Protein backbone atom coordinates (compact mmCIF):
# COMPACT_ATOMS: atom_id res chain seq x y z
CA MET A 1 51.30 108.57 92.87
CA GLU A 2 53.01 110.80 90.16
CA CYS A 3 56.19 112.82 90.59
CA ILE A 4 58.33 115.41 88.33
CA ILE A 5 62.24 115.28 89.03
CA THR A 6 64.19 118.31 88.64
CA ILE A 7 68.06 117.97 87.67
CA GLU A 8 69.95 121.12 88.29
CA LEU A 9 73.35 121.10 87.66
CA GLY A 10 75.03 123.91 89.25
CA THR A 11 78.62 125.77 89.80
CA ASN A 12 79.40 123.31 92.37
CA ALA A 13 76.65 120.58 92.91
CA VAL A 14 73.83 119.03 91.42
CA ARG A 15 70.48 119.15 92.85
CA VAL A 16 68.03 116.85 92.61
CA PHE A 17 64.60 117.76 93.53
CA ALA A 18 61.28 115.38 93.12
CA PHE A 19 57.80 117.48 93.20
CA ASP A 20 54.19 115.98 93.24
CA LEU A 21 51.91 117.04 90.77
CA ALA A 22 50.68 120.19 93.60
CA GLY A 23 54.32 121.45 93.57
CA ASN A 24 55.07 120.13 97.25
CA VAL A 25 58.98 118.75 97.03
CA VAL A 26 58.59 115.26 98.33
CA ALA A 27 62.30 113.84 98.04
CA SER A 28 65.69 116.12 97.46
CA SER A 29 69.01 115.17 96.96
CA LYS A 30 72.76 116.58 96.48
CA GLY A 31 76.35 115.54 95.29
CA SER A 32 79.22 118.15 95.18
CA TYR A 33 82.22 118.24 92.50
CA PRO A 34 85.05 120.62 92.47
CA THR A 35 86.27 123.36 90.74
CA PHE A 36 90.00 123.32 90.07
CA HIS A 37 91.79 127.11 89.66
CA SER A 38 94.74 125.73 88.13
CA GLN A 39 96.55 129.36 87.60
CA PRO A 40 94.02 132.90 88.69
CA ASP A 41 91.67 133.19 85.87
CA TYR A 42 91.58 129.55 85.06
CA SER A 43 88.16 127.61 86.59
CA GLU A 44 87.08 124.25 85.05
CA GLN A 45 85.52 121.40 85.80
CA ASP A 46 85.84 117.30 85.11
CA PRO A 47 82.78 116.70 82.89
CA GLU A 48 82.68 113.39 83.52
CA GLN A 49 82.73 113.62 87.51
CA ILE A 50 80.06 116.06 87.15
CA PHE A 51 78.18 113.46 84.80
CA ILE A 52 78.75 110.30 87.36
CA THR A 53 77.87 112.47 90.33
CA MET A 54 74.50 113.34 88.64
CA LEU A 55 73.55 109.68 88.00
CA TYR A 56 74.99 108.68 91.54
CA VAL A 57 72.61 111.06 93.39
CA LEU A 58 69.51 110.70 90.94
CA LYS A 59 69.53 107.00 91.24
CA ASN A 60 69.88 107.19 95.00
CA LEU A 61 66.80 109.24 94.99
CA ILE A 62 64.82 107.29 92.97
CA THR A 63 65.70 104.12 94.46
CA GLU A 64 65.60 105.20 97.86
CA LYS A 65 63.03 107.60 98.20
CA LEU A 66 60.76 107.62 95.28
CA HIS A 67 60.22 103.70 94.37
CA PRO A 68 59.85 102.51 98.29
CA LYS A 69 56.61 105.08 97.87
CA LYS A 70 55.04 103.76 94.72
CA TYR A 71 55.97 107.20 92.80
CA ASP A 72 55.72 107.28 89.23
CA ILE A 73 57.86 109.50 87.53
CA ARG A 74 55.83 111.35 84.81
CA SER A 75 59.44 113.68 83.86
CA ILE A 76 62.54 114.39 84.08
CA CYS A 77 63.52 118.45 83.69
CA PHE A 78 66.66 119.62 83.46
CA LEU A 79 68.75 123.58 84.27
CA ALA A 80 72.20 124.20 84.62
CA SER A 81 74.41 126.98 85.46
CA MET A 82 75.48 129.51 82.25
CA HIS A 83 78.00 130.34 80.00
CA SER A 84 79.71 126.95 80.44
CA LEU A 85 81.82 125.44 77.40
CA LEU A 86 83.16 121.53 76.58
CA ALA A 87 84.93 121.09 73.49
CA ILE A 88 84.05 117.09 72.49
CA ASP A 89 85.55 115.35 69.66
CA LYS A 90 83.31 113.50 66.91
CA HIS A 91 82.61 110.21 69.44
CA GLY A 92 81.36 112.63 72.07
CA VAL A 93 84.72 112.33 74.54
CA PRO A 94 85.33 115.54 76.14
CA LEU A 95 88.74 117.42 74.90
CA GLY A 96 90.15 118.42 77.87
CA ASN A 97 88.26 119.95 81.06
CA LEU A 98 84.96 121.86 81.21
CA ILE A 99 85.49 125.71 81.42
CA THR A 100 82.89 127.65 83.34
CA TRP A 101 81.29 131.05 83.60
CA ALA A 102 83.52 132.17 86.23
CA ASP A 103 87.11 131.34 83.91
CA ASN A 104 88.13 134.67 83.07
CA ARG A 105 91.47 133.83 80.74
CA GLY A 106 89.62 135.46 78.10
CA LYS A 107 89.76 138.86 79.17
CA ARG A 108 92.32 140.36 75.77
CA GLU A 109 89.59 138.74 73.81
CA ALA A 110 86.96 140.09 75.39
CA ASN A 111 88.24 143.77 75.87
CA ASP A 112 88.99 143.82 72.12
CA LEU A 113 85.74 142.83 71.67
CA LYS A 114 84.15 144.91 73.67
CA ASN A 115 85.72 147.97 73.10
CA SER A 116 85.28 147.65 68.94
CA ASP A 117 81.93 148.49 67.07
CA PHE A 118 81.67 145.02 66.20
CA GLY A 119 81.14 144.50 69.63
CA LYS A 120 78.20 146.68 70.35
CA VAL A 121 76.39 144.85 67.26
CA ILE A 122 77.20 141.59 68.54
CA TYR A 123 75.87 142.62 72.10
CA ASN A 124 72.87 144.16 70.60
CA ALA A 125 72.22 141.29 68.86
CA THR A 126 73.30 138.57 71.43
CA GLY A 127 72.07 140.48 74.49
CA THR A 128 74.93 138.94 76.42
CA PRO A 129 77.51 141.35 77.66
CA ILE A 130 81.15 140.88 76.17
CA HIS A 131 82.91 139.59 79.10
CA PRO A 132 85.42 136.43 79.55
CA MET A 133 82.45 134.61 80.94
CA SER A 134 80.89 134.45 77.39
CA PRO A 135 80.99 130.71 75.55
CA LEU A 136 81.59 133.39 72.48
CA VAL A 137 84.96 134.57 74.20
CA LYS A 138 85.89 131.35 75.66
CA ILE A 139 85.61 129.66 72.10
CA ALA A 140 87.86 132.86 70.33
CA TRP A 141 90.28 132.10 73.15
CA LEU A 142 90.67 128.76 72.54
CA LYS A 143 91.04 129.28 68.50
CA ASN A 144 93.96 132.02 69.36
CA HIS A 145 96.01 129.75 72.53
CA ASP A 146 94.84 126.24 71.79
CA PRO A 147 94.44 125.68 68.30
CA GLU A 148 95.10 121.77 68.45
CA ARG A 149 91.66 121.54 70.98
CA PHE A 150 89.75 124.21 68.68
CA ASN A 151 90.29 122.13 65.60
CA LYS A 152 89.94 118.69 67.09
CA ALA A 153 86.21 119.95 68.36
CA TYR A 154 83.66 118.33 66.46
CA LYS A 155 81.31 120.30 68.57
CA PHE A 156 81.36 123.19 71.49
CA LEU A 157 78.88 122.26 74.28
CA SER A 158 77.29 123.33 77.44
CA MET A 159 77.35 121.15 80.49
CA LYS A 160 73.53 120.47 80.27
CA SER A 161 74.17 119.58 76.55
CA TYR A 162 77.04 117.06 77.21
CA ILE A 163 74.77 115.29 80.42
CA LEU A 164 71.74 115.38 77.70
CA GLN A 165 73.86 113.84 74.72
CA GLN A 166 75.02 111.01 77.07
CA LEU A 167 71.91 110.00 78.32
CA THR A 168 70.13 110.61 74.93
CA GLY A 169 72.83 110.43 72.08
CA GLU A 170 70.97 113.94 70.88
CA TYR A 171 73.47 117.07 70.88
CA VAL A 172 71.02 120.07 72.23
CA ILE A 173 70.38 123.37 73.68
CA ASP A 174 67.49 125.35 74.73
CA TYR A 175 66.46 128.88 73.89
CA SER A 176 67.26 130.35 77.37
CA LEU A 177 70.79 128.49 77.88
CA ALA A 178 71.77 129.31 74.15
CA SER A 179 70.99 133.13 74.69
CA ALA A 180 73.67 133.28 77.30
CA THR A 181 76.41 132.19 74.94
CA GLY A 182 76.92 135.33 73.02
CA LEU A 183 76.30 133.26 70.19
CA LEU A 184 72.55 133.51 69.61
CA ASN A 185 70.45 135.99 68.31
CA ILE A 186 67.65 136.60 70.55
CA HIS A 187 65.46 138.57 67.91
CA SER A 188 65.45 135.64 65.15
CA ILE A 189 66.45 133.03 67.93
CA ALA A 190 69.16 131.37 65.36
CA TRP A 191 72.94 131.14 65.48
CA GLU A 192 74.16 134.59 65.05
CA SER A 193 76.36 134.79 61.79
CA GLN A 194 78.47 137.62 63.35
CA SER A 195 79.33 135.63 66.30
CA LEU A 196 79.92 132.38 64.67
CA ASP A 197 82.29 134.51 62.33
CA PHE A 198 84.20 136.19 65.71
CA ALA A 199 84.31 132.66 66.96
CA GLY A 200 85.82 131.25 64.16
CA ILE A 201 83.15 128.10 63.61
CA THR A 202 80.10 127.04 62.10
CA SER A 203 76.66 126.51 63.19
CA GLU A 204 77.55 122.87 62.51
CA ARG A 205 80.22 122.84 65.63
CA LEU A 206 76.84 124.18 67.98
CA PRO A 207 74.38 122.01 69.24
CA GLN A 208 70.78 121.80 68.07
CA LEU A 209 68.54 124.82 69.29
CA MET A 210 65.07 123.69 70.67
CA SER A 211 62.44 125.89 73.01
CA VAL A 212 62.61 125.01 76.94
CA PHE A 213 59.61 122.74 76.72
CA SER A 214 60.66 120.40 74.09
CA SER A 215 62.41 116.98 74.84
CA PRO A 216 65.66 116.03 73.12
CA GLY A 217 64.32 112.10 72.81
CA LYS A 218 64.08 109.13 75.30
CA LEU A 219 66.87 108.20 77.73
CA ARG A 220 69.04 105.39 75.99
CA LYS A 221 68.13 101.96 77.32
CA GLU A 222 70.79 101.56 79.68
CA PHE A 223 70.05 104.23 81.78
CA GLN A 224 66.15 103.12 81.82
CA THR A 225 67.05 100.13 83.19
CA SER A 226 70.06 101.20 85.44
CA LEU A 227 67.42 104.16 86.99
CA GLY A 228 64.46 101.86 87.12
CA LEU A 229 62.72 104.37 84.55
CA SER A 230 59.89 103.55 82.05
CA PRO A 231 60.33 104.57 78.84
CA ASP A 232 57.72 106.80 78.75
CA THR A 233 59.42 108.98 81.12
CA ARG A 234 59.68 112.35 79.24
CA ILE A 235 62.97 113.94 79.27
CA MET A 236 61.96 117.76 78.81
CA ILE A 237 65.28 119.98 77.85
CA GLY A 238 64.37 122.93 80.44
CA SER A 239 66.36 126.11 80.91
CA SER A 240 68.99 128.37 82.87
CA ASP A 241 68.98 128.28 86.42
CA GLY A 242 68.74 132.12 86.43
CA CYS A 243 65.33 132.32 84.29
CA MET A 244 64.39 128.96 86.52
CA ALA A 245 65.27 130.64 89.99
CA THR A 246 63.62 134.03 88.69
CA LEU A 247 60.34 131.99 87.31
CA GLY A 248 60.34 129.88 90.53
CA ALA A 249 60.40 133.21 92.64
CA GLY A 250 57.42 134.45 91.60
CA ILE A 251 58.62 137.44 89.63
CA TRP A 252 56.43 137.89 86.66
CA ARG A 253 55.73 141.60 86.90
CA GLU A 254 57.91 144.50 86.04
CA ASP A 255 57.83 146.29 89.80
CA LYS A 256 59.56 143.35 91.08
CA ALA A 257 62.74 141.87 90.92
CA THR A 258 64.60 138.76 92.56
CA VAL A 259 67.90 138.25 94.26
CA THR A 260 69.35 134.73 93.61
CA ILE A 261 72.65 134.13 96.05
CA GLU A 262 74.46 130.65 96.02
CA ASP A 263 77.97 130.73 94.85
CA SER A 264 77.28 133.61 92.25
CA GLY A 265 74.64 135.93 92.51
CA ALA A 266 72.47 137.87 90.17
CA VAL A 267 69.84 140.69 90.71
CA ARG A 268 66.94 140.03 87.86
CA ILE A 269 63.38 141.22 86.29
CA VAL A 270 61.45 139.93 83.95
CA GLY A 271 59.74 141.71 80.77
CA LYS A 272 58.53 141.30 77.14
CA GLU A 273 61.02 143.53 75.54
CA VAL A 274 65.15 143.76 76.02
CA LEU A 275 66.15 145.86 78.68
CA LYS A 276 68.32 148.20 76.43
CA ASP A 277 71.92 150.10 77.96
CA GLU A 278 74.18 152.18 76.34
CA LYS A 279 77.15 150.76 78.81
CA GLN A 280 76.39 146.92 78.14
CA ARG A 281 75.72 146.04 81.59
CA PHE A 282 72.97 143.92 81.74
CA PHE A 283 72.00 140.58 80.39
CA ASN A 284 69.16 139.72 78.00
CA TYR A 285 68.15 136.02 78.15
CA LEU A 286 65.54 134.69 76.77
CA ILE A 287 62.61 132.17 77.93
CA THR A 288 60.39 131.81 75.06
CA ASN A 289 59.17 134.24 72.22
CA ASN A 290 59.07 137.89 73.73
CA CYS A 291 59.46 136.98 76.99
CA TYR A 292 62.71 138.03 78.53
CA VAL A 293 64.61 137.63 82.13
CA SER A 294 67.01 140.98 82.17
CA GLY A 295 69.49 142.10 84.73
CA GLY A 296 73.48 141.27 86.06
CA PRO A 297 75.22 138.64 88.02
CA THR A 298 77.93 138.93 90.18
CA ASN A 299 80.96 136.16 90.08
CA ASN A 300 81.06 136.84 94.39
CA GLY A 301 78.35 135.42 96.27
CA GLY A 302 78.21 132.83 98.62
CA VAL A 303 81.24 131.64 97.25
CA VAL A 304 83.23 134.72 98.69
CA PHE A 305 81.86 133.72 102.52
CA GLU A 306 82.48 130.43 101.75
CA TRP A 307 86.53 131.16 101.08
CA PHE A 308 86.37 133.39 104.34
CA ALA A 309 84.90 130.22 106.00
CA LYS A 310 87.83 128.39 105.34
CA GLN A 311 90.27 130.85 105.57
CA PHE A 312 88.99 132.30 109.18
CA GLY A 313 86.51 129.79 110.63
CA ASP A 314 87.37 128.23 113.70
CA PHE A 315 88.03 124.44 112.95
CA SER A 316 89.81 123.72 116.08
CA VAL A 317 86.98 121.41 116.98
CA PRO A 318 85.51 118.78 114.59
CA PHE A 319 82.26 121.08 113.24
CA ASP A 320 81.17 121.38 109.27
CA THR A 321 81.37 124.24 107.28
CA GLU A 322 77.81 124.73 108.19
CA GLN A 323 78.14 124.97 111.51
CA ILE A 324 80.98 127.05 111.31
CA VAL A 325 79.27 129.58 109.04
CA GLU A 326 76.33 129.90 111.42
CA GLY A 327 78.94 130.78 114.06
CA LEU A 328 80.58 133.30 112.10
CA ILE A 329 77.02 134.78 111.35
CA ARG A 330 76.24 135.03 115.01
CA ASP A 331 79.80 136.93 115.53
CA ALA A 332 78.93 139.30 112.51
CA SER A 333 75.05 140.15 114.11
CA ASN A 334 77.10 141.70 117.39
CA VAL A 335 78.36 143.80 115.20
CA SER A 336 76.66 147.24 114.43
CA ALA A 337 75.98 148.55 110.89
CA GLY A 338 78.70 149.42 108.92
CA SER A 339 81.01 147.08 110.51
CA ASN A 340 82.40 150.74 112.40
CA GLY A 341 83.94 151.70 108.98
CA LEU A 342 85.16 148.35 107.12
CA LEU A 343 84.58 148.08 103.70
CA TYR A 344 85.37 144.97 101.80
CA LEU A 345 85.49 144.32 98.07
CA PRO A 346 84.49 141.05 97.58
CA TYR A 347 86.16 140.46 94.15
CA LEU A 348 87.59 137.06 94.51
CA LEU A 349 86.87 136.04 90.82
CA GLY A 350 87.14 139.33 89.26
CA GLU A 351 83.87 140.78 88.34
CA ARG A 352 80.83 140.87 86.06
CA ALA A 353 77.91 143.17 86.47
CA PRO A 354 78.31 146.44 86.68
CA LEU A 355 81.89 146.91 86.81
CA TRP A 356 82.43 144.00 83.94
CA ASN A 357 86.53 143.91 85.05
CA ALA A 358 87.76 140.67 84.99
CA ASN A 359 90.90 141.89 86.94
CA ALA A 360 88.87 143.11 89.73
CA ARG A 361 90.44 141.84 92.82
CA GLY A 362 89.38 141.73 96.48
CA SER A 363 90.81 144.25 99.49
CA TYR A 364 89.19 145.07 102.67
CA PHE A 365 89.46 149.16 103.21
CA GLY A 366 89.60 151.53 106.02
CA ILE A 367 91.43 148.92 108.95
CA ASN A 368 91.76 150.58 111.95
CA ILE A 369 93.54 149.53 115.17
CA LYS A 370 89.69 149.31 116.91
CA HIS A 371 88.67 146.68 113.95
CA GLU A 372 88.68 142.94 115.54
CA ARG A 373 87.84 139.38 113.54
CA SER A 374 83.92 139.86 114.07
CA HIS A 375 84.26 143.35 111.61
CA PHE A 376 85.76 141.55 109.17
CA ILE A 377 83.21 138.74 109.18
CA ARG A 378 80.59 141.12 108.79
CA ALA A 379 82.22 143.64 106.55
CA THR A 380 82.86 140.64 104.38
CA ILE A 381 78.97 139.85 104.45
CA GLU A 382 77.98 143.56 103.64
CA GLY A 383 80.47 143.34 100.87
CA ILE A 384 78.83 141.03 98.78
CA LEU A 385 75.09 142.53 99.75
CA TYR A 386 76.65 146.47 98.37
CA GLU A 387 77.61 144.23 95.44
CA ILE A 388 74.16 142.99 94.67
CA TYR A 389 73.28 146.34 95.65
CA SER A 390 75.08 148.10 92.82
CA ILE A 391 73.48 145.98 90.42
CA GLY A 392 70.30 146.68 91.75
CA LYS A 393 70.99 150.22 91.49
CA ILE A 394 71.29 150.73 88.15
CA LEU A 395 68.41 148.38 86.93
CA GLN A 396 66.67 151.09 89.08
CA GLU A 397 67.29 153.48 86.24
CA HIS A 398 65.36 151.72 83.72
CA ARG A 399 62.39 150.23 86.23
CA ASP A 400 60.32 151.42 89.13
CA ILE A 401 61.16 148.25 91.82
CA ASN A 402 59.20 148.58 94.36
CA SER A 403 60.28 145.23 96.36
CA LEU A 404 62.39 141.91 96.20
CA SER A 405 62.05 138.40 96.31
CA VAL A 406 64.94 136.36 97.17
CA ASN A 407 66.92 132.74 96.83
CA GLY A 408 69.41 130.65 97.33
CA SER A 409 71.16 129.04 99.99
CA PHE A 410 73.04 132.25 101.18
CA ALA A 411 70.41 134.52 100.35
CA THR A 412 68.14 133.53 102.41
CA ILE A 413 70.13 133.57 105.97
CA PRO A 414 67.81 135.92 108.10
CA PHE A 415 70.65 137.79 109.13
CA CYS A 416 71.45 138.48 105.46
CA THR A 417 68.24 138.91 104.06
CA GLN A 418 67.54 141.46 106.69
CA LEU A 419 70.74 143.48 105.83
CA MET A 420 69.40 142.85 101.95
CA ALA A 421 66.46 144.88 102.91
CA ASP A 422 68.58 147.71 105.07
CA ILE A 423 70.58 148.41 101.78
CA PHE A 424 68.17 148.19 99.32
CA ASN A 425 65.38 149.84 101.22
CA LYS A 426 62.62 147.69 100.24
CA PRO A 427 60.57 145.07 101.73
CA VAL A 428 62.15 141.35 100.98
CA HIS A 429 59.96 138.52 100.34
CA THR A 430 61.47 134.94 101.03
CA VAL A 431 59.63 131.80 99.50
CA THR A 432 59.31 128.84 101.12
CA ASN A 433 61.13 126.63 98.88
CA PHE A 434 64.96 128.13 98.69
CA SER A 435 65.68 126.63 96.08
CA SER A 436 63.47 128.54 93.44
CA ALA A 437 65.30 127.27 90.02
CA ALA A 438 64.41 123.90 91.17
CA ARG A 439 61.12 125.04 91.35
CA GLY A 440 61.07 127.05 88.08
CA ALA A 441 61.97 124.02 86.60
CA PHE A 442 58.50 121.99 87.85
CA LEU A 443 56.54 124.98 87.08
CA LEU A 444 57.96 124.80 83.44
CA ASN A 445 57.14 121.34 83.31
CA ALA A 446 53.86 121.73 85.04
CA ILE A 447 53.26 124.28 82.10
CA ASP A 448 53.78 121.85 79.60
CA MET A 449 51.56 119.13 81.49
CA GLY A 450 48.52 122.25 81.67
CA ILE A 451 48.42 122.27 85.35
CA TYR A 452 49.08 126.23 84.43
CA PRO A 453 47.85 128.05 81.27
CA ASN A 454 51.54 130.30 81.22
CA LEU A 455 54.33 131.01 82.70
CA GLU A 456 52.83 134.44 84.50
CA ALA A 457 50.05 132.22 86.18
CA ALA A 458 52.32 129.63 87.31
CA ALA A 459 54.62 132.26 88.63
CA GLY A 460 51.51 133.32 90.23
CA SER A 461 51.64 129.86 92.40
CA THR A 462 54.56 130.59 94.23
CA PRO A 463 54.11 130.86 98.00
CA PHE A 464 55.95 133.79 100.16
CA GLN A 465 57.03 132.73 103.73
CA GLU A 466 57.59 136.37 105.19
CA THR A 467 58.44 139.38 104.38
CA ILE A 468 61.35 141.89 106.09
CA GLN A 469 60.49 145.19 106.37
CA PRO A 470 63.61 147.36 106.14
CA ARG A 471 65.06 149.35 109.27
CA GLN A 472 65.64 153.23 108.23
CA GLN A 473 68.58 153.95 110.51
CA ASP A 474 70.76 151.37 109.49
CA HIS A 475 69.55 152.20 105.93
CA GLN A 476 71.12 155.62 106.54
CA VAL A 477 74.14 153.97 107.60
CA TYR A 478 74.75 151.90 104.58
CA ALA A 479 73.91 154.49 102.20
CA ARG A 480 77.06 156.54 103.16
CA TYR A 481 79.12 153.72 102.97
CA PHE A 482 78.25 151.99 100.24
CA LYS A 483 79.05 155.31 98.20
CA ILE A 484 82.52 154.96 99.14
CA PHE A 485 82.30 151.28 98.35
CA GLU A 486 81.06 152.61 94.66
CA LYS A 487 83.76 155.02 94.31
CA LEU A 488 86.72 151.89 95.38
CA SER A 489 85.24 150.10 92.99
CA VAL A 490 85.71 152.20 89.92
CA LYS A 491 88.77 154.15 91.07
CA LEU A 492 91.09 151.28 91.45
CA GLU A 493 90.35 150.17 87.97
CA GLU A 494 94.11 151.03 87.07
CA GLU A 495 95.37 149.33 90.03
CA PHE A 496 93.46 146.18 89.80
CA GLU A 497 95.14 145.52 86.43
CA GLU A 498 98.41 146.38 87.80
CA ILE A 499 98.15 143.49 90.54
CA ALA A 500 96.25 141.13 88.40
CA ASN A 501 99.36 141.16 86.02
CA LEU A 502 101.51 140.85 88.49
CA GLN A 503 99.83 137.49 89.99
CA GLN A 504 99.59 136.46 86.47
CA GLY A 505 103.21 136.80 85.97
CA VAL A 506 102.87 139.19 83.05
CA GLU A 507 105.73 141.79 82.68
């Protein structure tokens, strides 16, 4: 029997899946790693810890679940979260920690660039909003604030590029992940000279560009031996987690959108043309020539509810976090829509779309003497989904969206999918396998192997589990509260900046 392995390098965990050639999951495993927040706007990870965790999870899956069942591993396909940056020296050794998408330290560089005519040119060329998340801005920050590391850096890599270099010896990045850096011209599919000038680097300090269907080469012999893999096992460079989640969710028609909520979240659509927006609110990421995944990301998805659970969950008995979350969801379900007028702005990590404000902060609004713990639980969930809706709302200024496909561990909680249907006032389809990103990577591999002729046919093979219809009465409640949520998010811009400066000790 033959199988395909997908390796997802997520924000806080590596997820490894094995699929048979019919697309069925035959094995899966997961390993977690921490994110470090040494200051309010800093989000970093240890790249070597991620690499070791990935090897450990992959080896266990192969030796414990695949080899005993005599599976022949045809291919390994990689996907990863976007916007990470790692500086390495000429020996491939990391110069400090990996900087993640959630890092906001480059706020000043981003604001200066975004508010310039030069910034508009770069956005139109690269399709990546000007924001501290962008590796373009991260490199500029290093140049301005950490010149020693900047000057020592032989290459600036994504996390996936670092992993692939460790495994194969090659410095590579796929077009799709590169299109999320702010450094790739998505029209010419080449490193953008004006971005390079702003960052203060040449293209030689970036990895080689490759198609998502390409292979960087064979595994090094030591990893072939330690993992028990054949020299013929194909290593496929793959894509980003966002683009693969869109493919795996079956979204390949322009009247559909997908919502992903893991730690972060996003609303995405697919099209043959770049989605143009004068306010620079959308990303346009490349999958293949003339095929773009467009939409908006939020920093504040499942990570916000996980934070809430850790701070306010009942840990008086030895339950794990998953059980605590289930208990909180049960309590929230006993509260009516709108949480009795309690609103939550979920901006714990600043915010990307649609605000693109790294200074945004979280707050509860409308608290009165009648509010209880259960109201705060439900308001927290509603706030996360209001933020998701705010992205979908502006996407609908450009596209007629008739239905949603949802994926991600947080997005597929039944209570949350019903709220999503009610807030959007659209039917919501759930997929059979909540890890649409992994399925997308399998489909990419399956196209490469000739199982599907193209991306559209591959996306059309995705089975849906159920469809949730919106409840009109609850939608009307949410529509009224969302107007206040939207106003607050914009009106508090000045106060967000003031409190962020105080938190960072800025005079």
